[in-house]
Amino acid sequence: MVKKLLPIQTCLTGKVTVPGDKSISHRAIIFGALSKGRTTITHFLDGEDCLRTIHAFEALGVTIRQEGQQVIIDSQGADNFIEPTQPIYLGNSGTTARLLLGVLAGLPFHIALYGDESLTRRPMDRVVQPLKQMGAQIDGRENSKYLPISVRGGALQSIAFIPPVKSAQVKSAVLLAGLFGNGNTTVIESTKTRDHTENMIKAFSGNISVQDNSISVPSNQQLIGTTLAVPGDISSAAFFLVAAAMVPNSKVTIEDVGLNPTRTGVIDVLQQMGASIEVVEERYIGGEAVGSITISSSTLHGIEISGEVIPRMIDEIPIVALLATQATGTTIIRDAEELRYKETDRIQTIIDTLTKLGATVEATTDGMIISGESTLSGAQVEAFGDHRIGMMIAVASLITEEEVTLVDPECINISYPTFFEDLSQLITS
Ligand code: S3P
């Protein structure tokens, strides 16, 4: 399918609530399934990736009822899981693949996993390697680097692990496997990554100790089902933050957004670029910070984005790159080589897309250099099956001189099925 997107004639105003956080929604299903008793999740992200996690745990015999944004899980914990009779399909979802591998490593079953074309190209050795070290038997394509992968799990050895990549998925996979270990499993991160797994173990009455960047989880814990409200996804909110920042005379409030400090790099970077942002009503829900963000359009300038902020905004780099094309001066993004291992090689797809729309962007090995004050033009552009590239294109189309034709808009359903409705609700008529 293609979608014709017209430039905006007015501005963006009003309030919006974005769907539930993707990372937290995945983890709520995983920990609900590992726990004894009933778990009730509200504001669950009803997007394709999170549905893959639901299907994976249904294949393990867990009873999960979903009615839109409410999910009810009734489980007796991992001891009652059953061995699936069929391989499990993971679609496009890297988080399902990596976190599920951590769980399967500890189960006495043989289970095969496969994904779509994009997921089949994404590296799995980053989790396979520590899980093998813990004693799981894992075999996959190209020396277990890629899906399809099969796992024969069981009792595991607890380890201390220093991930070679800055990845919350790797950390989470090892911590999940650590629940099936024979002692304390420790992950020591060089740079802090999103800590929703840590928060959720606490929310499900589990034990976990966090000291600076060292996280330890004891094995043989009985997690207990709970009630959880998922905060709005800051990674989805970022598209409206950027839209309001760059379309003149705009003022938008995004309500009930997750403000976990390991995720708020986009707010810090927008502020450094000169955006006018106010965060109010900060409170905690299920161990996660939540609040409302109001942003107004302003004059923006280019900056250097590198170092510890990168893992705190890794999924927001496509949309921030678009914003940088509208700022004065040059924006340099460094230390972001991980972008190459996302749903697409996002360094390449950001550059291909923005260049096609008339911007001047140059790739580097670990980021990009973006020239500001570009006039963007209309074109037919592809999302390459990457939801965040699709939404970046849709936001870019607000300010192009001519119409933009977006090829494959359906890929946005992976993380934000109601994106176009929510965007149009903000466009002042
Ligand atoms: C995620 C972690 C990040 C992020 C992804 C979700 C998670 O990936 O890009 O969208 O839920 O743990 P990495 O851990 O590979 O950096």
CSV table of C-alpha atoms and ligand atoms in Angstrom, one decimal:
chain,number,residue,atom,x,y,z
A,1,MET,CA,0.0,0.0,0.0
A,2,VAL,CA,1.0,3.6,-0.4
A,3,LYS,CA,-0.2,6.6,1.6
A,4,LYS,CA,-0.3,10.2,0.2
A,5,LEU,CA,0.7,12.7,2.9
A,6,LEU,CA,0.0,16.4,2.4
A,7,PRO,CA,2.1,19.2,3.9
A,8,ILE,CA,0.4,20.9,6.9
A,9,GLN,CA,-1.2,24.3,6.2
A,10,THR,CA,-1.6,25.3,9.8
A,11,CYS,CA,0.0,24.1,13.0
A,12,LEU,CA,-0.2,21.4,15.7
A,13,THR,CA,-2.1,22.0,18.9
A,14,GLY,CA,-3.9,20.1,21.6
A,15,LYS,CA,-3.4,17.1,23.8
A,16,VAL,CA,-2.7,13.5,23.0
A,17,THR,CA,-2.1,10.3,24.9
A,18,VAL,CA,0.3,7.9,23.1
A,19,PRO,CA,-0.1,4.1,23.3
A,20,GLY,CA,1.7,2.0,26.0
A,21,ASP,CA,5.5,1.7,26.1
A,22,LYS,CA,6.7,-1.1,23.9
A,23,SER,CA,9.6,-2.2,26.1
A,24,ILE,CA,7.4,-2.3,29.2
A,25,SER,CA,4.5,-4.0,27.4
A,26,HIS,CA,6.8,-6.9,26.3
A,27,ARG,CA,8.2,-7.3,29.9
A,28,ALA,CA,4.7,-7.1,31.5
A,29,ILE,CA,3.7,-10.2,29.4
A,30,ILE,CA,7.0,-12.0,30.1
A,31,PHE,CA,6.9,-11.4,33.9
A,32,GLY,CA,3.2,-12.0,34.1
A,33,ALA,CA,3.8,-15.4,32.5
A,34,LEU,CA,6.7,-16.2,34.8
A,35,SER,CA,4.7,-15.3,37.9
A,36,LYS,CA,2.1,-17.3,39.9
A,37,GLY,CA,-1.4,-15.9,39.9
A,38,ARG,CA,-3.2,-13.3,37.9
A,39,THR,CA,-1.6,-10.3,36.2
A,40,THR,CA,-3.7,-7.5,34.8
A,41,ILE,CA,-2.1,-5.0,32.4
A,42,THR,CA,-3.8,-1.8,31.4
A,43,HIS,CA,-2.7,0.5,28.5
A,44,PHE,CA,-0.8,-2.4,27.0
A,45,LEU,CA,0.6,-1.6,23.5
A,46,ASP,CA,-1.6,-3.5,21.1
A,47,GLY,CA,1.1,-3.4,18.4
A,48,GLU,CA,2.4,-6.3,16.3
A,49,ASP,CA,5.7,-6.7,18.2
A,50,CYS,CA,4.0,-7.1,21.6
A,51,LEU,CA,1.4,-9.4,20.2
A,52,ARG,CA,4.4,-11.7,19.2
A,53,THR,CA,5.4,-11.9,22.8
A,54,ILE,CA,1.8,-12.8,23.8
A,55,HIS,CA,1.7,-15.6,21.1
A,56,ALA,CA,5.1,-16.9,22.3
A,57,PHE,CA,3.9,-17.4,25.9
A,58,GLU,CA,0.6,-18.8,24.7
A,59,ALA,CA,2.6,-21.4,22.8
A,60,LEU,CA,4.2,-22.2,26.2
A,61,GLY,CA,0.8,-22.9,27.6
A,62,VAL,CA,0.1,-19.7,29.4
A,63,THR,CA,-3.5,-18.4,29.4
A,64,ILE,CA,-3.5,-14.8,28.1
A,65,ARG,CA,-6.7,-12.9,27.4
A,66,GLN,CA,-6.4,-9.6,25.5
A,67,GLU,CA,-9.1,-7.1,25.0
A,68,GLY,CA,-7.5,-4.1,23.2
A,69,GLN,CA,-5.3,-2.4,25.8
A,70,GLN,CA,-6.2,-4.7,28.7
A,71,VAL,CA,-4.4,-8.0,29.1
A,72,ILE,CA,-5.1,-10.6,31.8
A,73,ILE,CA,-2.6,-13.4,32.3
A,74,ASP,CA,-3.3,-16.4,34.5
A,75,SER,CA,-0.2,-18.4,35.1
A,76,GLN,CA,1.3,-20.9,37.6
A,77,GLY,CA,4.8,-19.9,36.6
A,78,ALA,CA,7.5,-21.5,34.5
A,79,ASP,CA,7.2,-24.9,36.2
A,80,ASN,CA,3.8,-25.3,34.4
A,81,PHE,CA,4.9,-24.2,30.9
A,82,ILE,CA,4.6,-26.9,28.2
A,83,GLU,CA,6.9,-27.7,25.3
A,84,PRO,CA,5.4,-26.1,22.1
A,85,THR,CA,4.8,-28.5,19.3
A,86,GLN,CA,5.6,-25.9,16.6
A,87,PRO,CA,8.4,-23.4,16.0
A,88,ILE,CA,7.5,-20.0,17.4
A,89,TYR,CA,7.2,-17.1,14.9
A,90,LEU,CA,8.6,-13.8,16.2
A,91,GLY,CA,7.7,-11.5,13.3
A,92,ASN,CA,9.8,-8.3,13.3
A,93,SER,CA,10.3,-8.2,17.1
A,94,GLY,CA,13.9,-8.1,18.3
A,95,THR,CA,12.8,-7.6,21.9
A,96,THR,CA,10.7,-10.7,21.8
A,97,ALA,CA,13.5,-12.7,20.2
A,98,ARG,CA,16.3,-11.6,22.7
A,99,LEU,CA,14.2,-11.7,25.9
A,100,LEU,CA,12.5,-14.9,25.0
A,101,LEU,CA,15.9,-16.6,24.4
A,102,GLY,CA,16.8,-15.7,28.0
A,103,VAL,CA,13.6,-17.4,29.3
A,104,LEU,CA,13.9,-20.5,27.0
A,105,ALA,CA,17.5,-21.0,28.0
A,106,GLY,CA,16.1,-22.0,31.5
A,107,LEU,CA,13.3,-24.3,30.3
A,108,PRO,CA,13.7,-28.1,29.9
A,109,PHE,CA,12.3,-28.0,26.3
A,110,HIS,CA,13.5,-28.0,22.7
A,111,ILE,CA,12.1,-24.9,21.0
A,112,ALA,CA,12.7,-23.4,17.5
A,113,LEU,CA,12.4,-19.7,16.8
A,114,TYR,CA,12.2,-17.8,13.5
A,115,GLY,CA,11.3,-14.3,12.4
A,116,ASP,CA,10.6,-12.2,9.3
A,117,GLU,CA,13.2,-11.1,6.8
A,118,SER,CA,14.5,-8.1,8.9
A,119,LEU,CA,14.7,-10.1,12.2
A,120,THR,CA,16.5,-12.9,10.4
A,121,ARG,CA,19.3,-10.4,9.6
A,122,ARG,CA,19.7,-9.1,13.1
A,123,PRO,CA,22.4,-10.4,15.4
A,124,MET,CA,21.4,-12.9,18.1
A,125,ASP,CA,24.9,-13.9,19.1
A,126,ARG,CA,25.0,-11.1,21.6
A,127,VAL,CA,22.5,-13.1,23.7
A,128,VAL,CA,23.4,-16.6,22.5
A,129,GLN,CA,27.0,-16.3,23.7
A,130,PRO,CA,26.2,-15.6,27.4
A,131,LEU,CA,23.3,-18.0,27.4
A,132,LYS,CA,25.6,-20.8,26.1
A,133,GLN,CA,28.1,-19.8,28.8
A,134,MET,CA,25.3,-20.4,31.3
A,135,GLY,CA,24.8,-23.9,29.9
A,136,ALA,CA,22.0,-23.6,27.4
A,137,GLN,CA,22.3,-25.6,24.2
A,138,ILE,CA,21.6,-23.2,21.3
A,139,ASP,CA,22.0,-23.7,17.7
A,140,GLY,CA,21.3,-21.2,14.9
A,141,ARG,CA,22.2,-20.2,11.4
A,142,GLU,CA,25.8,-19.0,10.8
A,143,ASN,CA,27.3,-20.4,14.0
A,144,SER,CA,24.2,-19.3,16.0
A,145,LYS,CA,24.6,-15.6,14.9
A,146,TYR,CA,21.1,-15.5,13.3
A,147,LEU,CA,17.6,-16.9,13.4
A,148,PRO,CA,16.3,-19.5,12.9
A,149,ILE,CA,17.6,-20.7,16.2
A,150,SER,CA,16.7,-23.7,18.3
A,151,VAL,CA,17.1,-23.9,22.1
A,152,ARG,CA,17.4,-26.9,24.4
A,153,GLY,CA,17.4,-25.3,27.8
A,154,GLY,CA,17.5,-26.5,31.4
A,155,ALA,CA,19.2,-25.9,34.7
A,156,LEU,CA,21.7,-23.0,34.3
A,157,GLN,CA,24.9,-21.8,35.8
A,158,SER,CA,24.8,-18.3,37.2
A,159,ILE,CA,27.4,-16.0,35.8
A,160,ALA,CA,28.8,-12.5,36.0
A,161,PHE,CA,28.7,-10.9,32.6
A,162,ILE,CA,29.9,-7.7,31.0
A,163,PRO,CA,28.0,-7.1,27.8
A,164,PRO,CA,30.3,-6.1,24.9
A,165,VAL,CA,27.4,-4.0,23.5
A,166,LYS,CA,25.3,-1.4,25.2
A,167,SER,CA,22.0,-3.2,25.0
A,168,ALA,CA,19.1,-3.5,27.4
A,169,GLN,CA,17.9,-6.6,25.5
A,170,VAL,CA,21.2,-8.4,26.2
A,171,LYS,CA,21.1,-7.4,29.9
A,172,SER,CA,17.5,-8.5,30.2
A,173,ALA,CA,18.1,-11.8,28.5
A,174,VAL,CA,20.9,-12.7,30.9
A,175,LEU,CA,18.9,-11.5,33.9
A,176,LEU,CA,15.9,-13.6,32.8
A,177,ALA,CA,18.1,-16.6,32.4
A,178,GLY,CA,19.6,-15.8,35.8
A,179,LEU,CA,16.2,-16.6,37.4
A,180,PHE,CA,16.9,-20.2,36.3
A,181,GLY,CA,20.5,-20.2,37.5
A,182,ASN,CA,22.1,-21.7,40.6
A,183,GLY,CA,23.1,-18.6,42.5
A,184,ASN,CA,23.4,-14.9,41.7
A,185,THR,CA,23.6,-13.7,38.1
A,186,THR,CA,25.3,-10.3,37.7
A,187,VAL,CA,25.3,-8.0,34.6
A,188,ILE,CA,27.8,-5.1,34.7
A,189,GLU,CA,27.1,-2.5,32.1
A,190,SER,CA,29.6,0.0,30.8
A,191,THR,CA,26.8,2.5,30.1
A,192,LYS,CA,23.4,2.3,31.7
A,193,THR,CA,20.7,1.1,29.4
A,194,ARG,CA,16.9,1.1,30.0
A,195,ASP,CA,16.1,-0.5,33.3
A,196,HIS,CA,12.5,-1.7,32.9
A,197,THR,CA,13.4,-5.3,33.5
A,198,GLU,CA,14.9,-4.4,36.9
A,199,ASN,CA,11.9,-2.3,37.8
A,200,MET,CA,9.5,-5.0,36.7
A,201,ILE,CA,11.2,-7.8,38.8
A,202,LYS,CA,10.5,-5.5,41.8
A,203,ALA,CA,6.9,-4.9,40.7
A,204,PHE,CA,6.4,-8.7,40.6
A,205,SER,CA,7.6,-9.0,44.2
A,206,GLY,CA,11.0,-10.3,43.1
A,207,ASN,CA,14.5,-9.6,44.4
A,208,ILE,CA,17.1,-7.7,42.4
A,209,SER,CA,20.0,-5.5,43.5
A,210,VAL,CA,21.2,-2.6,41.5
A,211,GLN,CA,24.4,-0.8,42.4
A,212,ASP,CA,25.5,1.8,39.9
A,213,ASN,CA,25.8,-0.2,36.7
A,214,SER,CA,26.0,-3.6,38.3
A,215,ILE,CA,22.7,-5.6,38.5
A,216,SER,CA,22.4,-8.9,40.4
A,217,VAL,CA,19.5,-11.3,40.4
A,218,PRO,CA,19.2,-14.4,42.6
A,219,SER,CA,17.8,-17.6,41.1
A,220,ASN,CA,14.8,-19.6,42.3
A,221,GLN,CA,12.5,-16.7,43.0
A,222,GLN,CA,8.8,-16.9,43.2
A,223,LEU,CA,7.4,-14.0,41.3
A,224,ILE,CA,3.8,-13.0,42.1
A,225,GLY,CA,1.2,-11.7,39.6
A,226,THR,CA,0.3,-8.1,39.9
A,227,THR,CA,-1.7,-5.2,38.4
A,228,LEU,CA,0.3,-2.9,36.1
A,229,ALA,CA,-0.5,0.3,34.1
A,230,VAL,CA,1.9,0.8,31.2
A,231,PRO,CA,3.0,4.4,30.8
A,232,GLY,CA,2.7,6.1,27.3
A,233,ASP,CA,5.8,5.3,25.1
A,234,ILE,CA,8.3,8.2,25.0
A,235,SER,CA,9.6,6.7,21.8
A,236,SER,CA,6.2,7.2,20.2
A,237,ALA,CA,5.7,10.6,21.9
A,238,ALA,CA,9.0,11.7,20.3
A,239,PHE,CA,7.3,11.9,16.9
A,240,PHE,CA,4.9,14.6,18.2
A,241,LEU,CA,7.6,16.3,20.2
A,242,VAL,CA,9.6,16.8,17.0
A,243,ALA,CA,6.5,17.7,14.9
A,244,ALA,CA,5.5,20.4,17.4
A,245,ALA,CA,9.1,21.7,17.8
A,246,MET,CA,9.5,22.3,14.1
A,247,VAL,CA,6.1,23.3,12.8
A,248,PRO,CA,5.7,27.1,13.5
A,249,ASN,CA,3.1,28.2,16.1
A,250,SER,CA,2.6,24.7,17.5
A,251,LYS,CA,1.9,23.7,21.1
A,252,VAL,CA,1.3,20.1,22.0
A,253,THR,CA,0.9,18.3,25.3
A,254,ILE,CA,1.5,14.6,25.5
A,255,GLU,CA,-0.1,13.1,28.7
A,256,ASP,CA,1.0,10.2,30.9
A,257,VAL,CA,4.3,9.5,29.1
A,258,GLY,CA,6.9,7.3,30.6
A,259,LEU,CA,9.8,9.5,32.0
A,260,ASN,CA,12.2,6.8,33.2
A,261,PRO,CA,15.6,8.6,33.2
A,262,THR,CA,17.1,5.8,31.1
A,263,ARG,CA,14.7,6.8,28.3
A,264,THR,CA,14.6,10.6,28.4
A,265,GLY,CA,17.6,11.4,26.3
A,266,VAL,CA,15.3,12.8,23.6
A,267,ILE,CA,14.0,15.5,26.1
A,268,ASP,CA,17.6,16.4,27.0
A,269,VAL,CA,18.7,16.6,23.4
A,270,LEU,CA,15.7,18.7,22.3
A,271,GLN,CA,16.3,21.1,25.2
A,272,GLN,CA,19.9,21.4,24.2
A,273,MET,CA,18.8,22.2,20.6
A,274,GLY,CA,16.7,25.1,22.0
A,275,ALA,CA,13.2,23.4,22.2
A,276,SER,CA,10.7,24.9,24.6
A,277,ILE,CA,9.7,21.9,26.8
A,278,GLU,CA,7.9,21.7,30.1
A,279,VAL,CA,7.5,18.4,32.1
A,280,VAL,CA,4.7,18.4,34.7
A,281,GLU,CA,2.8,16.1,37.0
A,282,GLU,CA,5.7,13.8,37.5
A,283,ARG,CA,4.7,10.7,39.5
A,284,TYR,CA,5.5,7.0,39.8
A,285,ILE,CA,3.4,4.2,38.6
A,286,GLY,CA,4.6,0.6,39.1
A,287,GLY,CA,8.1,1.8,39.7
A,288,GLU,CA,8.2,3.9,36.5
A,289,ALA,CA,8.2,7.7,36.3
A,290,VAL,CA,5.3,9.2,34.4
A,291,GLY,CA,4.3,12.8,33.5
A,292,SER,CA,3.0,15.2,30.9
A,293,ILE,CA,5.2,17.0,28.4
A,294,THR,CA,4.3,20.3,26.8
A,295,ILE,CA,6.3,21.5,23.8
A,296,SER,CA,6.0,24.6,21.7
A,297,SER,CA,7.8,25.4,18.5
A,298,SER,CA,10.9,27.5,18.7
A,299,THR,CA,14.2,28.3,16.9
A,300,LEU,CA,16.5,25.3,17.1
A,301,HIS,CA,20.2,24.9,16.6
A,302,GLY,CA,22.5,22.0,15.7
A,303,ILE,CA,24.5,20.2,18.5
A,304,GLU,CA,26.8,17.2,18.9
A,305,ILE,CA,24.9,14.1,20.2
A,306,SER,CA,27.2,11.4,21.6
A,307,GLY,CA,28.2,9.3,24.7
A,308,GLU,CA,25.9,8.3,27.5
A,309,VAL,CA,22.8,9.9,26.0
A,310,ILE,CA,22.9,7.6,23.0
A,311,PRO,CA,21.4,4.5,24.7
A,312,ARG,CA,18.9,6.8,26.4
A,313,MET,CA,17.5,7.9,23.0
A,314,ILE,CA,18.6,5.1,20.6
A,315,ASP,CA,15.1,4.6,19.1
A,316,GLU,CA,14.5,8.4,18.8
A,317,ILE,CA,17.6,9.1,16.6
A,318,PRO,CA,15.6,8.9,13.3
A,319,ILE,CA,13.2,11.6,14.3
A,320,VAL,CA,15.9,13.7,16.0
A,321,ALA,CA,17.8,13.5,12.7
A,322,LEU,CA,14.8,14.9,10.9
A,323,LEU,CA,14.6,17.8,13.4
A,324,ALA,CA,18.3,18.5,12.9
A,325,THR,CA,17.6,19.2,9.2
A,326,GLN,CA,15.5,22.1,10.4
A,327,ALA,CA,17.9,23.5,13.0
A,328,THR,CA,20.5,26.1,12.3
A,329,GLY,CA,24.1,24.8,11.9
A,330,THR,CA,25.3,21.2,11.8
A,331,THR,CA,24.3,18.3,14.0
A,332,ILE,CA,26.8,15.5,14.6
A,333,ILE,CA,25.7,12.1,15.9
A,334,ARG,CA,28.4,9.8,17.2
A,335,ASP,CA,28.7,6.6,19.2
A,336,ALA,CA,25.5,5.2,17.6
A,337,GLU,CA,26.8,2.3,15.6
A,338,GLU,CA,24.1,0.2,17.3
A,339,LEU,CA,21.7,1.9,14.8
A,340,ARG,CA,23.1,-0.4,12.2
A,341,TYR,CA,21.5,-3.5,14.0
A,342,LYS,CA,18.0,-2.2,14.4
A,343,GLU,CA,14.9,-3.1,12.2
A,344,THR,CA,17.0,-1.7,9.4
A,345,ASP,CA,20.5,-0.3,9.2
A,346,ARG,CA,19.1,3.0,10.5
A,347,ILE,CA,22.2,5.0,9.7
A,348,GLN,CA,21.7,4.0,6.1
A,349,THR,CA,17.9,4.3,6.0
A,350,ILE,CA,17.8,7.7,7.7
A,351,ILE,CA,20.3,9.0,5.2
A,352,ASP,CA,18.6,7.4,2.2
A,353,THR,CA,15.2,8.8,3.3
A,354,LEU,CA,16.2,12.3,4.3
A,355,THR,CA,18.4,12.7,1.2
A,356,LYS,CA,15.5,11.7,-1.0
A,357,LEU,CA,13.4,14.4,0.7
A,358,GLY,CA,16.1,17.0,-0.1
A,359,ALA,CA,18.2,17.1,3.1
A,360,THR,CA,22.0,17.0,3.3
A,361,VAL,CA,23.1,14.1,5.5
A,362,GLU,CA,26.4,12.2,5.5
A,363,ALA,CA,27.0,8.8,7.1
A,364,THR,CA,29.9,8.1,9.4
A,365,THR,CA,30.7,4.6,10.8
A,366,ASP,CA,29.0,5.3,14.1
A,367,GLY,CA,26.5,8.0,13.2
A,368,MET,CA,25.9,10.9,10.8
A,369,ILE,CA,26.5,14.6,10.1
A,370,ILE,CA,23.3,16.5,9.3
A,371,SER,CA,23.3,20.0,7.7
A,372,GLY,CA,20.6,22.3,9.0
A,373,GLU,CA,18.1,24.7,7.5
A,374,SER,CA,17.2,22.3,4.6
A,375,THR,CA,14.0,22.9,2.6
A,376,LEU,CA,12.4,19.5,2.3
A,377,SER,CA,10.7,18.5,-1.0
A,378,GLY,CA,8.0,15.9,-1.8
A,379,ALA,CA,8.9,12.5,-3.1
A,380,GLN,CA,7.9,8.9,-3.1
A,381,VAL,CA,9.7,7.3,-0.1
A,382,GLU,CA,9.9,3.9,1.4
A,383,ALA,CA,9.9,3.0,5.0
A,384,PHE,CA,11.9,-0.2,4.3
A,385,GLY,CA,9.5,-2.0,6.7
A,386,ASP,CA,10.9,0.0,9.6
A,387,HIS,CA,8.1,1.5,11.8
A,388,ARG,CA,10.3,4.4,13.1
A,389,ILE,CA,11.5,5.3,9.6
A,390,GLY,CA,7.8,5.3,8.5
A,391,MET,CA,6.8,7.7,11.3
A,392,MET,CA,9.8,9.9,10.6
A,393,ILE,CA,8.6,10.2,6.9
A,394,ALA,CA,5.1,11.1,8.0
A,395,VAL,CA,6.3,13.8,10.3
A,396,ALA,CA,8.7,15.1,7.6
A,397,SER,CA,5.7,15.4,5.2
A,398,LEU,CA,4.2,18.0,7.5
A,399,ILE,CA,6.8,20.5,6.3
A,400,THR,CA,7.7,19.4,2.7
A,401,GLU,CA,6.9,21.7,-0.1
A,402,GLU,CA,5.0,19.1,-2.0
A,403,GLU,CA,3.1,15.9,-1.2
A,404,VAL,CA,5.0,12.9,0.1
A,405,THR,CA,4.0,9.3,-0.9
A,406,LEU,CA,4.9,6.8,1.8
A,407,VAL,CA,5.3,3.3,0.6
A,408,ASP,CA,4.4,0.6,3.1
A,409,PRO,CA,2.7,2.7,5.8
A,410,GLU,CA,1.4,-0.5,7.5
A,411,CYS,CA,4.8,-1.2,9.1
A,412,ILE,CA,3.9,1.6,11.6
A,413,ASN,CA,1.5,-0.9,13.2
A,414,ILE,CA,4.5,-2.6,14.8
A,415,SER,CA,4.7,0.0,17.5
A,416,TYR,CA,1.9,2.6,16.9
A,417,PRO,CA,-1.3,1.3,15.2
A,418,THR,CA,-3.2,4.6,15.8
A,419,PHE,CA,-0.4,6.9,14.8
A,420,PHE,CA,-2.1,8.6,11.8
A,421,GLU,CA,-5.4,9.1,13.8
A,422,ASP,CA,-3.4,10.7,16.7
A,423,LEU,CA,-1.4,12.9,14.4
A,424,SER,CA,-4.5,14.2,12.6
A,425,GLN,CA,-6.2,14.9,15.9
A,426,LEU,CA,-3.3,17.4,16.6
A,427,ILE,CA,-3.5,19.2,13.2
A,428,THR,CA,-5.5,22.4,13.7
A,429,SER,CA,-8.1,22.9,11.1
B,1,S3P,C1,14.8,-2.4,23.8
B,1,S3P,C2,16.1,-2.1,23.9
B,1,S3P,C3,16.7,-1.4,22.7
B,1,S3P,C4,15.7,-0.7,21.8
B,1,S3P,C5,14.6,-1.6,21.5
B,1,S3P,C6,13.9,-2.1,22.7
B,1,S3P,C7,14.2,-3.2,25.0
B,1,S3P,O1,17.5,-2.3,22.0
B,1,S3P,O2,16.4,-0.2,20.7
B,1,S3P,O3,13.6,-0.9,20.7
B,1,S3P,O4,13.0,-3.3,25.1
B,1,S3P,O5,15.0,-3.7,25.8
B,1,S3P,P1,18.9,-2.8,22.4
B,1,S3P,O6,18.9,-3.4,23.7
B,1,S3P,O7,19.3,-3.7,21.3
B,1,S3P,O8,19.8,-1.5,22.4
